[in-house]
Short mmCIF file of C-alpha atoms and ligand atoms in Angstrom, two decimals:
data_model
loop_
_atom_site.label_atom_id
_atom_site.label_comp_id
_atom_site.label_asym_id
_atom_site.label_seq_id
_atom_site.Cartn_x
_atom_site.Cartn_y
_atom_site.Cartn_z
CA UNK A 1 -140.62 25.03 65.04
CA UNK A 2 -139.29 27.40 67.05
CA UNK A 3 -140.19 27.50 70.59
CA UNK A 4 -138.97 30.76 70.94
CA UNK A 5 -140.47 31.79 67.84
CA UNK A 6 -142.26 35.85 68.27
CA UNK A 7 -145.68 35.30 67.50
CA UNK A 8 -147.61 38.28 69.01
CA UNK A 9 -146.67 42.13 70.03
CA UNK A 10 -148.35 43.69 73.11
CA UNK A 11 -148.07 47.13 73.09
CA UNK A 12 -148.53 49.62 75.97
CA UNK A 13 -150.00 52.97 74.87
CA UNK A 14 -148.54 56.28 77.31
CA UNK A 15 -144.70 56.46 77.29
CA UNK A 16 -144.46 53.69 74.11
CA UNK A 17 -147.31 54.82 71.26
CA UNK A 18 -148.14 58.56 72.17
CA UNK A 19 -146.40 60.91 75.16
CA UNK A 20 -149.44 61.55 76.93
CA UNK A 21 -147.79 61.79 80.53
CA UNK A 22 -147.82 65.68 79.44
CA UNK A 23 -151.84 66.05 79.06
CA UNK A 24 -152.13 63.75 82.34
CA UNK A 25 -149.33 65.93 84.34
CA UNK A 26 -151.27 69.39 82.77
CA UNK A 27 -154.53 68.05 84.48
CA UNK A 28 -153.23 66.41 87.59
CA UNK A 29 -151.19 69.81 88.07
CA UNK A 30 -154.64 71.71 87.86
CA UNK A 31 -156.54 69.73 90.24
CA UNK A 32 -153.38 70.27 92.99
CA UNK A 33 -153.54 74.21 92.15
CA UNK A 34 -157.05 74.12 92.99
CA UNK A 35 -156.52 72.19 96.11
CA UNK A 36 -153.88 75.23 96.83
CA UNK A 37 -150.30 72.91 96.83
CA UNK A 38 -147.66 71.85 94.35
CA UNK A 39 -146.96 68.83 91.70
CA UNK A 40 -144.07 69.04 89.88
CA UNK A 41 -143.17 67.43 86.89
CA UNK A 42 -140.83 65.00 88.74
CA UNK A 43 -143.84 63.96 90.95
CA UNK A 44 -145.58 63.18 87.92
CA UNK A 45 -143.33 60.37 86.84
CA UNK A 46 -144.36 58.49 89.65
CA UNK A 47 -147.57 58.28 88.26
CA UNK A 48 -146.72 56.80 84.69
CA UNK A 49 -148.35 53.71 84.42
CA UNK A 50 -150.30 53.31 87.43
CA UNK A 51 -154.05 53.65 87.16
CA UNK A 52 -156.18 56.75 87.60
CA UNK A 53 -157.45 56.25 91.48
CA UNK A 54 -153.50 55.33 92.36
CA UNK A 55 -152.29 58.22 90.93
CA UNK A 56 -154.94 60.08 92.87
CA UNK A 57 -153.82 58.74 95.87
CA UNK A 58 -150.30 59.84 95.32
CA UNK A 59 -151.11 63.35 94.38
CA UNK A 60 -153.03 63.18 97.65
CA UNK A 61 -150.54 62.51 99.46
CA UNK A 62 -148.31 65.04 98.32
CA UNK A 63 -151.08 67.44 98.95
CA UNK A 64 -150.77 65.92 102.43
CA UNK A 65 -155.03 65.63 102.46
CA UNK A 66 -157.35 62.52 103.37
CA UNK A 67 -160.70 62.42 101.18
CA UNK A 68 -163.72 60.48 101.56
CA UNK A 69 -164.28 57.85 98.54
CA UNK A 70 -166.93 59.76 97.30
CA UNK A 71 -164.81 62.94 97.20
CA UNK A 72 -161.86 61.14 95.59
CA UNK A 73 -164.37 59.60 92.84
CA UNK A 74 -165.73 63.82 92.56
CA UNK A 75 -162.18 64.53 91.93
CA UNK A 76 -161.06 61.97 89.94
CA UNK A 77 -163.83 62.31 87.16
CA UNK A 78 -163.15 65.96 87.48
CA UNK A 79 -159.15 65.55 86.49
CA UNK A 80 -160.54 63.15 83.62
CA UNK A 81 -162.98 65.58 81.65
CA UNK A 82 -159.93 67.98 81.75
CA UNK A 83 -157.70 65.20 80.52
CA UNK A 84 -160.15 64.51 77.72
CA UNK A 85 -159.95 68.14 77.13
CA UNK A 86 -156.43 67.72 75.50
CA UNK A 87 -156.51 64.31 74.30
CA UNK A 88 -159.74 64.72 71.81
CA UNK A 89 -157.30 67.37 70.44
CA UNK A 90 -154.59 64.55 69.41
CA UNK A 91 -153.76 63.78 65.98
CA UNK A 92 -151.32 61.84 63.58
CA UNK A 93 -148.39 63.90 64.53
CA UNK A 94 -148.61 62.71 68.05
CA UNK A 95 -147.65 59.34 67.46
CA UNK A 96 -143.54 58.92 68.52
CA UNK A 97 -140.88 58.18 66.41
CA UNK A 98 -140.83 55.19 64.58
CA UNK A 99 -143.66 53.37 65.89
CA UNK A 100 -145.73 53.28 62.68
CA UNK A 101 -142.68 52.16 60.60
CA UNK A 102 -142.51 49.04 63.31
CA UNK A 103 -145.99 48.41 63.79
CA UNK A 104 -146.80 48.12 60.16
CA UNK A 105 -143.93 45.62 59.21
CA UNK A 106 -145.26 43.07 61.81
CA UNK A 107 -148.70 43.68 60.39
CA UNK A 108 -146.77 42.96 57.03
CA UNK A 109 -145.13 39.81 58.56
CA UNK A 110 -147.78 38.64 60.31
CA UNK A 111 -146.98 39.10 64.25
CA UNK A 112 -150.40 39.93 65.88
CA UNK A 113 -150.54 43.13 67.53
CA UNK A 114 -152.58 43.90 70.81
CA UNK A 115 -152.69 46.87 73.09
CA UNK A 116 -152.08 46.61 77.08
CA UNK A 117 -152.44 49.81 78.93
CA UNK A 118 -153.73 51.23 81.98
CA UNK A 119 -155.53 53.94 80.65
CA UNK A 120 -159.52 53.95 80.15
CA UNK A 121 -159.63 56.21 77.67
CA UNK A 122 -157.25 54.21 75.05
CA UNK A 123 -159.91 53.73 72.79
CA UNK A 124 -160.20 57.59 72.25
CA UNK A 125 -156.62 57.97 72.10
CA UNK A 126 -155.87 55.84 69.08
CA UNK A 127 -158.77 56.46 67.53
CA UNK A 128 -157.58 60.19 67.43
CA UNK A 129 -154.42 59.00 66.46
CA UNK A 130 -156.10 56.61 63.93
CA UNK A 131 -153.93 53.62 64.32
CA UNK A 132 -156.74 51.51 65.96
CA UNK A 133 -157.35 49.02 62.51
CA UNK A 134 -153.58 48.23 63.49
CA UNK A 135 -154.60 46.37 66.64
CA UNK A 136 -156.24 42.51 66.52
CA UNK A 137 -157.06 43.22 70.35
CA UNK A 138 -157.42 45.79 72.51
CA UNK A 139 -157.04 45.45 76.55
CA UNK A 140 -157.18 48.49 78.33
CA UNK A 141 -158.20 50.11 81.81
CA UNK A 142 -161.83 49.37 81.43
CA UNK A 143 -161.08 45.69 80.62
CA UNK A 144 -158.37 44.54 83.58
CA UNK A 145 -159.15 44.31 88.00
CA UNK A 146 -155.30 44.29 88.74
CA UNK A 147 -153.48 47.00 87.78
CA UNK A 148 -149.74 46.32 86.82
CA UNK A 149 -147.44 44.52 88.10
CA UNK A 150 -150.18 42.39 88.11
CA UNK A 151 -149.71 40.25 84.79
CA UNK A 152 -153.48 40.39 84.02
CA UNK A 153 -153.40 43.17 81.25
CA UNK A 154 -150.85 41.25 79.32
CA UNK A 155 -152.19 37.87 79.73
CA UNK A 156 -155.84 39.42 78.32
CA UNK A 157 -153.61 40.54 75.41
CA UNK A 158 -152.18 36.95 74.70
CA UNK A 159 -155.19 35.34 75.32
CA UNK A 160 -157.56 37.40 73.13
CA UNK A 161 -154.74 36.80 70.64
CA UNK A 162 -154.89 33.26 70.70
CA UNK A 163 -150.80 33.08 71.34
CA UNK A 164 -148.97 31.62 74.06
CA UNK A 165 -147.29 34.00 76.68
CA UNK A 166 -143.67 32.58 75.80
CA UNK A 167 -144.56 33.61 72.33
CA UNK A 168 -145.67 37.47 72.79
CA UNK A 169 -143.34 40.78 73.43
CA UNK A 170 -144.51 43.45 75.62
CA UNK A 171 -142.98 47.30 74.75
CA UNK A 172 -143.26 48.87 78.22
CA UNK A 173 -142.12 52.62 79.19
CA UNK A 174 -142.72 51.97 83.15
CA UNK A 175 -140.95 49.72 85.76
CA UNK A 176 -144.42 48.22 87.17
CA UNK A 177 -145.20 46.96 83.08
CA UNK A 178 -141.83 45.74 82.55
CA UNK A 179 -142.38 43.55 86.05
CA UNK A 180 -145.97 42.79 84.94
CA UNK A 181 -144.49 41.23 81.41
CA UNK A 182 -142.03 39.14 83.40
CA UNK A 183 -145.11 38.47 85.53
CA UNK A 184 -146.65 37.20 82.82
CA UNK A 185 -143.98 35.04 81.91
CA UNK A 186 -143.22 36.86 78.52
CA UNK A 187 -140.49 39.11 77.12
CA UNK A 188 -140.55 42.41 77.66
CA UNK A 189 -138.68 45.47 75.78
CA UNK A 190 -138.23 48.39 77.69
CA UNK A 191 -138.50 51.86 76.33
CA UNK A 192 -136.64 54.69 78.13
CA UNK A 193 -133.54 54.32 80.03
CA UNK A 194 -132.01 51.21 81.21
CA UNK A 195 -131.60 52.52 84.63
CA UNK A 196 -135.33 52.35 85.21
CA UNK A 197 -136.35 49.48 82.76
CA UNK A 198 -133.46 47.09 83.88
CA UNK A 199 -135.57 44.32 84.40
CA UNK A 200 -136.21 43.88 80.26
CA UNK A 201 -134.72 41.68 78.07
CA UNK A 202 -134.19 44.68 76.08
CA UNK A 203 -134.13 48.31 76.58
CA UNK A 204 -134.19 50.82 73.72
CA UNK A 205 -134.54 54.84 73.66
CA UNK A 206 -137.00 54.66 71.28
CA UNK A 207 -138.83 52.84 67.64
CA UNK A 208 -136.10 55.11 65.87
CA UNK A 209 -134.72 52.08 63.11
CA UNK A 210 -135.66 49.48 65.28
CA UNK A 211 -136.77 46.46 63.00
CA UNK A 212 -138.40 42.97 63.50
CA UNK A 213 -135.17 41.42 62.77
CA UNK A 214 -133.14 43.64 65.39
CA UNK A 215 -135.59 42.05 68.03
CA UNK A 216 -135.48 38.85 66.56
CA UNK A 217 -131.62 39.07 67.15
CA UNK A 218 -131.65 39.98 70.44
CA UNK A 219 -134.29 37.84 71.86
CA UNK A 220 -134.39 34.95 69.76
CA UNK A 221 -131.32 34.02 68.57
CA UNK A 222 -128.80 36.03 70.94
CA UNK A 223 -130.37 35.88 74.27
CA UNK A 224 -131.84 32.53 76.54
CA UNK A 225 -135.31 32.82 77.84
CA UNK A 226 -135.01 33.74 81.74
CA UNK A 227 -137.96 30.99 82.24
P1 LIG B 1 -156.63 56.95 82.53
P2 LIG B 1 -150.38 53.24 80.07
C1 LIG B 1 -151.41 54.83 81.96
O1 LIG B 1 -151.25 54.50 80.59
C2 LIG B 1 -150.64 56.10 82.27
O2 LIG B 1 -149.25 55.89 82.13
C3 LIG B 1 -150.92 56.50 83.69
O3 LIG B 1 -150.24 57.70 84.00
C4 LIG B 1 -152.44 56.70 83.88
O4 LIG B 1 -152.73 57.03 85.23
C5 LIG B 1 -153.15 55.39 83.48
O5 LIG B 1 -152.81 55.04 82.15
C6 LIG B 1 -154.67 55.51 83.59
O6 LIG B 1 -155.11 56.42 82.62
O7 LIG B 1 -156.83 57.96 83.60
O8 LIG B 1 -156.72 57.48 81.12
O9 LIG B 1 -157.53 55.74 82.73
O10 LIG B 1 -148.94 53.62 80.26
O11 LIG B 1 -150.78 52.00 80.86
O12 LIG B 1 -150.79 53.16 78.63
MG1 LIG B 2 -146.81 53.49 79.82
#
């Protein structure tokens, strides 16, 4: 057998399944007009990724204000419900390009599937999107201590698979996922631009035409396994 062999896809959900750094950047952007300063959209991609008190802490700083716990927690559930707000509106269409051609030929060929994001509200997000029956395991915000880099989300994912790390492929749209993969000892295909997602065995603009075989190629039988 193969020791190489791709056994299991872990799949993060903002910035690889659905683009829903726009909802979180419309709500974040609301809670900083309130507090009477600025977040621009550039701000916002520092937050992709990281989980919901981080980002808070970042937009804080920006703001250039120090909060109590208590008040962050007051603010932080109040930037959720508004979040919520757009994403119980999501349907089918949100979905990006190519993903459910990609996702259903490993289902056909047998590659377990399991999610690995940040976010606690994943379950409402692809149920809305009504892709969860896709997933064999789901390990999201509410399920993980150690936010990425920190391998843990990833190695949930493998291990609720039943499939060894050196066996499973993360898709990750942020720096601190693509460093949590390689972390986790596993491959890790980045989705954006290589200037950001360097650190992946692969990096790819997007699901457009990309096929099980393409990835076989390129991490399988082209490329050596960094560990
Ligand atoms: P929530 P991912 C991440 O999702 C987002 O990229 C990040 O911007 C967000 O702060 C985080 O989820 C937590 O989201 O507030 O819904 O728990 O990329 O890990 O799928
Ligand atoms: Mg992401």
């Amino acid at each position: 057998m193969n020791k190489k062999e791709i056994k299991a896809c872990i799949f993060d959900l903002d910035g690889v399944i659905v683009d829903t750094a726009k909802y979180h950047y419309l709500a974040w952007k609301r809670l900083a007009t309130e507090m009477d300063f600025d977040f621009t959209e550039q701000d916002n991609e520092r937050l992709k990724g990281i989980s919901r008190m981080a980002s808070l802490d970042i937009l804080l700083e920006i703001g250039n204000k120090n909060l109590s716990d208590n008040e962050k927690e007051k603010l932080a559930a109040k930037k959720n419900a508004w979040y919520v707000d757009y994403i119980i509106k999501m349907d089918t269409t949100e979905i990006l390009p190519g993903v459910l051609d990609f996702i259903t030929e490993l289902k056909e060929k047998n590659i377990r599937i399991a999610l690995g994001s940040a976010s606690k509200n994943a379950m409402t997000i692809l149920t809305q999107i009504q892709i969860l029956d896709y997933f064999d395991a789901i390990i999201d915000g509410t399920k993980v201590n150690n936010a990425k880099p920190d391998p843990e989300v990833f190695l949930k994912g493998a291990e609720a698979l039943g499939i060894d790390p050196k066996n499973c492929v993360v898709f990750e749209d942020a720096e601190a996922g693509v460093e949590a993969a390689i972390n986790g000892k596993m491959r890790c295909v980045g989705i954006g631009s290589p200037a950001v997602l360097g650190k992946a065995n692969l990096v790819i603009p997007d699901f457009n035409n990309f096929s099980l075989q393409q990835l076989n190629n390129t991490l399988v039988k082209v490329k050596p396994l960094p560990f």
